[in-house]
Amino acid sequence: MEMERTDRRKQRLADLTDSLFLVHYCHPSCKPFQNIMRLPKDEAFSLAEKLARENPGATAFGRFADFANYYPRRLAVDRLLYENFLRLGGKPKEKHPLSFVLQDCGYLEGWFGNGPSYRVRLSKICPDSVSFTLGDSCAQYERTGTIRQLTLEQLLARMEGFSSVEAFLQEAAKPYSYMEAQLWDDTAIQSGEIVNANT
């Protein structure tokens, strides 16, 4: 009987991950699946200056206009996320993750100038290569000095207390606007699992 319950729960969780998507937003001036923090420092500063200069009204590049202030904060946050994820049992292949959100977010779509977006089923992502934060990880760290980071298993456990995924996301969105996902392995991108959501 216990084994039957465990099997049913596993199937429920498998169905849930198959119904969820990670979404990556990209400004029209950028290439998708990039992280400026992966560049050598001088290249990162040069690119940030270029993007801020060429896109003066773009919300997405406001942080790049003050990159000398943003860079060390982002560096510290990525380091904390990486160390937390290792403690949680994750197996990151990159020091700086690629940023996604769970499901869609109209707020971020506008923030990125209504550029292209890309999506991948959560079931196609290795569980030990993705983590989640309630809201923007950098903003969370600046507000509280800590980051509440979840593994996929912890996220799904939270969702089980709600009547539906939509109900969970609606509740989570009240204080945070969206749920950020950090992808620590580029395999899903290289394998072609991610599709352009605008086509």
PDB file of C-alpha atoms in Angstrom:
ATOM      1  CA  MET A   1       0.000   0.000   0.000  1.00  0.00           C
ATOM      2  CA  GLU A   2       2.823   2.397   0.925  1.00  0.00           C
ATOM      3  CA  MET A   3       4.647   1.553  -2.308  1.00  0.00           C
ATOM      4  CA  GLU A   4       1.451   2.219  -4.260  1.00  0.00           C
ATOM      5  CA  ARG A   5       1.115   5.667  -2.649  1.00  0.00           C
ATOM      6  CA  THR A   6       4.768   6.443  -3.414  1.00  0.00           C
ATOM      7  CA  ASP A   7       4.319   5.389  -7.052  1.00  0.00           C
ATOM      8  CA  ARG A   8       1.187   7.563  -7.373  1.00  0.00           C
ATOM      9  CA  ARG A   9       3.026  10.546  -5.895  1.00  0.00           C
ATOM     10  CA  LYS A  10       5.979  10.037  -8.261  1.00  0.00           C
ATOM     11  CA  GLN A  11       3.602   9.904 -11.223  1.00  0.00           C
ATOM     12  CA  ARG A  12       1.827  13.060 -10.032  1.00  0.00           C
ATOM     13  CA  LEU A  13       5.142  14.901  -9.767  1.00  0.00           C
ATOM     14  CA  ALA A  14       6.256  13.620 -13.187  1.00  0.00           C
ATOM     15  CA  ASP A  15       2.983  14.876 -14.708  1.00  0.00           C
ATOM     16  CA  LEU A  16       3.472  18.209 -12.972  1.00  0.00           C
ATOM     17  CA  THR A  17       7.013  18.754 -14.304  1.00  0.00           C
ATOM     18  CA  ASP A  18       5.779  17.843 -17.786  1.00  0.00           C
ATOM     19  CA  SER A  19       3.110  20.558 -17.586  1.00  0.00           C
ATOM     20  CA  LEU A  20       5.480  23.315 -16.401  1.00  0.00           C
ATOM     21  CA  PHE A  21       7.817  25.454 -18.512  1.00  0.00           C
ATOM     22  CA  LEU A  22      10.923  27.476 -17.891  1.00  0.00           C
ATOM     23  CA  VAL A  23      10.835  30.686 -19.948  1.00  0.00           C
ATOM     24  CA  HIS A  24      13.826  32.790 -20.991  1.00  0.00           C
ATOM     25  CA  TYR A  25      13.232  36.400 -22.096  1.00  0.00           C
ATOM     26  CA  CYS A  26      15.664  38.168 -24.390  1.00  0.00           C
ATOM     27  CA  HIS A  27      15.888  41.828 -25.384  1.00  0.00           C
ATOM     28  CA  PRO A  28      15.826  42.382 -29.194  1.00  0.00           C
ATOM     29  CA  SER A  29      19.380  43.832 -28.977  1.00  0.00           C
ATOM     30  CA  CYS A  30      20.808  40.659 -27.420  1.00  0.00           C
ATOM     31  CA  LYS A  31      21.455  37.026 -28.196  1.00  0.00           C
ATOM     32  CA  PRO A  32      19.509  34.541 -26.056  1.00  0.00           C
ATOM     33  CA  PHE A  33      21.067  32.319 -23.377  1.00  0.00           C
ATOM     34  CA  GLN A  34      23.875  34.651 -22.398  1.00  0.00           C
ATOM     35  CA  ASN A  35      25.124  35.753 -18.997  1.00  0.00           C
ATOM     36  CA  ILE A  36      27.339  38.832 -18.991  1.00  0.00           C
ATOM     37  CA  MET A  37      29.001  37.552 -15.804  1.00  0.00           C
ATOM     38  CA  ARG A  38      30.558  34.678 -17.753  1.00  0.00           C
ATOM     39  CA  LEU A  39      32.728  37.122 -19.694  1.00  0.00           C
ATOM     40  CA  PRO A  40      36.152  38.306 -18.505  1.00  0.00           C
ATOM     41  CA  LYS A  41      35.652  41.437 -16.385  1.00  0.00           C
ATOM     42  CA  ASP A  42      36.937  43.950 -18.946  1.00  0.00           C
ATOM     43  CA  GLU A  43      34.769  42.417 -21.704  1.00  0.00           C
ATOM     44  CA  ALA A  44      31.734  42.451 -19.399  1.00  0.00           C
ATOM     45  CA  PHE A  45      32.212  46.156 -18.661  1.00  0.00           C
ATOM     46  CA  SER A  46      32.722  46.968 -22.344  1.00  0.00           C
ATOM     47  CA  LEU A  47      29.565  45.096 -23.384  1.00  0.00           C
ATOM     48  CA  ALA A  48      27.501  46.629 -20.578  1.00  0.00           C
ATOM     49  CA  GLU A  49      28.588  50.131 -21.629  1.00  0.00           C
ATOM     50  CA  LYS A  50      27.731  49.389 -25.279  1.00  0.00           C
ATOM     51  CA  LEU A  51      24.268  47.963 -24.508  1.00  0.00           C
ATOM     52  CA  ALA A  52      23.392  50.820 -22.142  1.00  0.00           C
ATOM     53  CA  ARG A  53      24.558  53.426 -24.685  1.00  0.00           C
ATOM     54  CA  GLU A  54      22.740  51.855 -27.636  1.00  0.00           C
ATOM     55  CA  ASN A  55      19.482  51.247 -25.712  1.00  0.00           C
ATOM     56  CA  PRO A  56      19.047  54.334 -23.510  1.00  0.00           C
ATOM     57  CA  GLY A  57      15.328  53.837 -22.825  1.00  0.00           C
ATOM     58  CA  ALA A  58      15.431  50.063 -22.262  1.00  0.00           C
ATOM     59  CA  THR A  59      14.534  48.963 -18.744  1.00  0.00           C
ATOM     60  CA  ALA A  60      16.591  45.781 -19.148  1.00  0.00           C
ATOM     61  CA  PHE A  61      19.810  47.777 -19.474  1.00  0.00           C
ATOM     62  CA  GLY A  62      19.288  50.235 -16.624  1.00  0.00           C
ATOM     63  CA  ARG A  63      21.556  48.100 -14.436  1.00  0.00           C
ATOM     64  CA  PHE A  64      24.245  48.211 -17.135  1.00  0.00           C
ATOM     65  CA  ALA A  65      24.269  52.025 -17.102  1.00  0.00           C
ATOM     66  CA  ASP A  66      25.664  51.735 -13.551  1.00  0.00           C
ATOM     67  CA  PHE A  67      27.655  48.558 -14.119  1.00  0.00           C
ATOM     68  CA  ALA A  68      30.418  49.512 -11.671  1.00  0.00           C
ATOM     69  CA  ASN A  69      27.778  49.256  -8.942  1.00  0.00           C
ATOM     70  CA  TYR A  70      25.871  46.298 -10.401  1.00  0.00           C
ATOM     71  CA  TYR A  71      28.842  44.046 -11.226  1.00  0.00           C
ATOM     72  CA  PRO A  72      30.111  43.339  -7.664  1.00  0.00           C
ATOM     73  CA  ARG A  73      26.550  42.832  -6.385  1.00  0.00           C
ATOM     74  CA  ARG A  74      25.741  40.347  -9.151  1.00  0.00           C
ATOM     75  CA  LEU A  75      29.064  38.591  -8.551  1.00  0.00           C
ATOM     76  CA  ALA A  76      28.254  38.187  -4.846  1.00  0.00           C
ATOM     77  CA  VAL A  77      24.716  36.955  -5.564  1.00  0.00           C
ATOM     78  CA  ASP A  78      25.866  34.393  -8.140  1.00  0.00           C
ATOM     79  CA  ARG A  79      28.500  33.126  -5.683  1.00  0.00           C
ATOM     80  CA  LEU A  80      25.891  32.769  -2.942  1.00  0.00           C
ATOM     81  CA  LEU A  81      23.432  31.021  -5.277  1.00  0.00           C
ATOM     82  CA  TYR A  82      26.172  28.628  -6.409  1.00  0.00           C
ATOM     83  CA  GLU A  83      27.264  27.784  -2.849  1.00  0.00           C
ATOM     84  CA  ASN A  84      23.654  27.389  -1.667  1.00  0.00           C
ATOM     85  CA  PHE A  85      22.864  25.116  -4.597  1.00  0.00           C
ATOM     86  CA  LEU A  86      25.854  22.875  -3.820  1.00  0.00           C
ATOM     87  CA  ARG A  87      24.664  22.628  -0.191  1.00  0.00           C
ATOM     88  CA  LEU A  88      21.191  21.697  -1.425  1.00  0.00           C
ATOM     89  CA  GLY A  89      22.661  18.794  -3.421  1.00  0.00           C
ATOM     90  CA  GLY A  90      22.743  20.501  -6.818  1.00  0.00           C
ATOM     91  CA  LYS A  91      25.405  19.756  -9.419  1.00  0.00           C
ATOM     92  CA  PRO A  92      26.108  23.050 -11.194  1.00  0.00           C
ATOM     93  CA  LYS A  93      28.308  22.895 -14.282  1.00  0.00           C
ATOM     94  CA  GLU A  94      28.569  26.691 -14.514  1.00  0.00           C
ATOM     95  CA  LYS A  95      29.517  29.291 -11.891  1.00  0.00           C
ATOM     96  CA  HIS A  96      27.021  31.781 -13.352  1.00  0.00           C
ATOM     97  CA  PRO A  97      23.563  30.408 -14.235  1.00  0.00           C
ATOM     98  CA  LEU A  98      21.305  31.354 -17.112  1.00  0.00           C
ATOM     99  CA  SER A  99      18.143  33.113 -15.954  1.00  0.00           C
ATOM    100  CA  PHE A 100      14.639  31.823 -16.603  1.00  0.00           C
ATOM    101  CA  VAL A 101      11.247  32.212 -14.970  1.00  0.00           C
ATOM    102  CA  LEU A 102       8.717  29.541 -14.130  1.00  0.00           C
ATOM    103  CA  GLN A 103       5.847  29.800 -16.625  1.00  0.00           C
ATOM    104  CA  ASP A 104       5.196  33.131 -18.365  1.00  0.00           C
ATOM    105  CA  CYS A 105       5.550  36.643 -16.955  1.00  0.00           C
ATOM    106  CA  GLY A 106       4.047  39.629 -18.793  1.00  0.00           C
ATOM    107  CA  TYR A 107       5.958  41.975 -16.488  1.00  0.00           C
ATOM    108  CA  LEU A 108       9.332  40.595 -17.625  1.00  0.00           C
ATOM    109  CA  GLU A 109       8.243  40.389 -21.248  1.00  0.00           C
ATOM    110  CA  GLY A 110       7.785  44.171 -21.211  1.00  0.00           C
ATOM    111  CA  TRP A 111      10.950  44.647 -19.161  1.00  0.00           C
ATOM    112  CA  PHE A 112      12.900  42.955 -21.974  1.00  0.00           C
ATOM    113  CA  GLY A 113      11.339  45.155 -24.662  1.00  0.00           C
ATOM    114  CA  ASN A 114       8.870  42.482 -25.849  1.00  0.00           C
ATOM    115  CA  GLY A 115      11.745  40.630 -27.488  1.00  0.00           C
ATOM    116  CA  PRO A 116      11.761  36.912 -28.229  1.00  0.00           C
ATOM    117  CA  SER A 117      11.146  34.367 -25.487  1.00  0.00           C
ATOM    118  CA  TYR A 118      12.182  30.749 -25.311  1.00  0.00           C
ATOM    119  CA  ARG A 119      10.696  27.873 -23.359  1.00  0.00           C
ATOM    120  CA  VAL A 120      11.588  24.377 -22.270  1.00  0.00           C
ATOM    121  CA  ARG A 121       9.505  21.798 -20.415  1.00  0.00           C
ATOM    122  CA  LEU A 122      10.699  21.405 -16.854  1.00  0.00           C
ATOM    123  CA  SER A 123      10.658  17.623 -17.386  1.00  0.00           C
ATOM    124  CA  LYS A 124      13.484  18.051 -19.935  1.00  0.00           C
ATOM    125  CA  ILE A 125      15.767  19.643 -17.325  1.00  0.00           C
ATOM    126  CA  CYS A 126      17.916  17.503 -15.052  1.00  0.00           C
ATOM    127  CA  PRO A 127      16.620  18.144 -11.484  1.00  0.00           C
ATOM    128  CA  ASP A 128      20.105  18.689 -10.067  1.00  0.00           C
ATOM    129  CA  SER A 129      20.864  21.442 -12.599  1.00  0.00           C
ATOM    130  CA  VAL A 130      18.057  23.906 -11.777  1.00  0.00           C
ATOM    131  CA  SER A 131      17.144  25.978  -8.739  1.00  0.00           C
ATOM    132  CA  PHE A 132      14.439  28.527  -7.977  1.00  0.00           C
ATOM    133  CA  THR A 133      13.985  31.732  -5.999  1.00  0.00           C
ATOM    134  CA  LEU A 134      10.757  33.495  -5.134  1.00  0.00           C
ATOM    135  CA  GLY A 135      11.271  36.647  -7.172  1.00  0.00           C
ATOM    136  CA  ASP A 136      14.497  38.164  -8.455  1.00  0.00           C
ATOM    137  CA  SER A 137      17.507  36.707  -6.623  1.00  0.00           C
ATOM    138  CA  CYS A 138      19.536  39.933  -6.745  1.00  0.00           C
ATOM    139  CA  ALA A 139      16.650  42.075  -5.456  1.00  0.00           C
ATOM    140  CA  GLN A 140      15.937  39.510  -2.733  1.00  0.00           C
ATOM    141  CA  TYR A 141      19.560  39.589  -1.564  1.00  0.00           C
ATOM    142  CA  GLU A 142      19.609  43.402  -1.527  1.00  0.00           C
ATOM    143  CA  ARG A 143      16.399  43.545   0.522  1.00  0.00           C
ATOM    144  CA  THR A 144      17.146  40.829   3.070  1.00  0.00           C
ATOM    145  CA  GLY A 145      20.852  39.955   2.844  1.00  0.00           C
ATOM    146  CA  THR A 146      19.909  36.337   2.147  1.00  0.00           C
ATOM    147  CA  ILE A 147      18.374  34.290  -0.667  1.00  0.00           C
ATOM    148  CA  ARG A 148      15.660  31.672  -0.211  1.00  0.00           C
ATOM    149  CA  GLN A 149      16.624  29.117  -2.863  1.00  0.00           C
ATOM    150  CA  LEU A 150      14.632  25.976  -3.664  1.00  0.00           C
ATOM    151  CA  THR A 151      15.499  22.752  -5.439  1.00  0.00           C
ATOM    152  CA  LEU A 152      13.007  21.317  -7.927  1.00  0.00           C
ATOM    153  CA  GLU A 153      11.917  18.785  -5.300  1.00  0.00           C
ATOM    154  CA  GLN A 154      11.301  21.534  -2.733  1.00  0.00           C
ATOM    155  CA  LEU A 155       9.380  23.592  -5.288  1.00  0.00           C
ATOM    156  CA  LEU A 156       7.123  20.660  -6.191  1.00  0.00           C
ATOM    157  CA  ALA A 157       6.530  19.923  -2.492  1.00  0.00           C
ATOM    158  CA  ARG A 158       5.338  23.521  -2.021  1.00  0.00           C
ATOM    159  CA  MET A 159       3.041  23.215  -5.011  1.00  0.00           C
ATOM    160  CA  GLU A 160       1.389  20.091  -3.605  1.00  0.00           C
ATOM    161  CA  GLY A 161      -0.304  22.205  -0.956  1.00  0.00           C
ATOM    162  CA  PHE A 162      -2.286  24.090  -3.622  1.00  0.00           C
ATOM    163  CA  SER A 163      -5.287  23.082  -5.689  1.00  0.00           C
ATOM    164  CA  SER A 164      -3.463  23.813  -8.953  1.00  0.00           C
ATOM    165  CA  VAL A 165      -0.218  25.182 -10.371  1.00  0.00           C
ATOM    166  CA  GLU A 166      -2.075  28.388 -11.248  1.00  0.00           C
ATOM    167  CA  ALA A 167      -3.205  28.807  -7.638  1.00  0.00           C
ATOM    168  CA  PHE A 168       0.374  28.362  -6.416  1.00  0.00           C
ATOM    169  CA  LEU A 169       1.791  30.851  -8.925  1.00  0.00           C
ATOM    170  CA  GLN A 170      -0.959  33.357  -8.164  1.00  0.00           C
ATOM    171  CA  GLU A 171      -0.129  33.192  -4.458  1.00  0.00           C
ATOM    172  CA  ALA A 172       3.642  33.341  -5.097  1.00  0.00           C
ATOM    173  CA  ALA A 173       3.224  36.327  -7.416  1.00  0.00           C
ATOM    174  CA  LYS A 174       1.611  38.502  -4.731  1.00  0.00           C
ATOM    175  CA  PRO A 175       4.857  39.594  -3.106  1.00  0.00           C
ATOM    176  CA  TYR A 176       7.331  38.596  -5.838  1.00  0.00           C
ATOM    177  CA  SER A 177       5.849  39.161  -9.362  1.00  0.00           C
ATOM    178  CA  TYR A 178       7.483  35.975 -10.689  1.00  0.00           C
ATOM    179  CA  MET A 179       9.515  32.921  -9.765  1.00  0.00           C
ATOM    180  CA  GLU A 180      13.093  33.025 -11.019  1.00  0.00           C
ATOM    181  CA  ALA A 181      14.795  29.839 -12.161  1.00  0.00           C
ATOM    182  CA  GLN A 182      18.563  29.440 -12.375  1.00  0.00           C
ATOM    183  CA  LEU A 183      19.787  26.939 -14.976  1.00  0.00           C
ATOM    184  CA  TRP A 184      23.259  25.693 -14.023  1.00  0.00           C
ATOM    185  CA  ASP A 185      23.877  23.449 -17.034  1.00  0.00           C
ATOM    186  CA  ASP A 186      23.633  24.499 -20.714  1.00  0.00           C
ATOM    187  CA  THR A 187      22.916  20.941 -21.938  1.00  0.00           C
ATOM    188  CA  ALA A 188      19.207  21.573 -22.619  1.00  0.00           C
ATOM    189  CA  ILE A 189      20.115  24.562 -24.795  1.00  0.00           C
ATOM    190  CA  GLN A 190      22.813  22.719 -26.704  1.00  0.00           C
ATOM    191  CA  SER A 191      20.539  19.709 -27.270  1.00  0.00           C
ATOM    192  CA  GLY A 192      17.809  21.812 -28.895  1.00  0.00           C
ATOM    193  CA  GLU A 193      15.181  21.124 -26.201  1.00  0.00           C
ATOM    194  CA  ILE A 194      14.402  24.849 -25.909  1.00  0.00           C
ATOM    195  CA  VAL A 195      12.006  26.306 -28.451  1.00  0.00           C
ATOM    196  CA  ASN A 196      11.234  29.863 -29.524  1.00  0.00           C
ATOM    197  CA  ALA A 197       7.866  30.659 -27.966  1.00  0.00           C
ATOM    198  CA  ASN A 198       7.173  33.414 -30.526  1.00  0.00           C
ATOM    199  CA  THR A 199       7.012  31.116 -33.572  1.00  0.00           C
TER     200      THR A 199
END
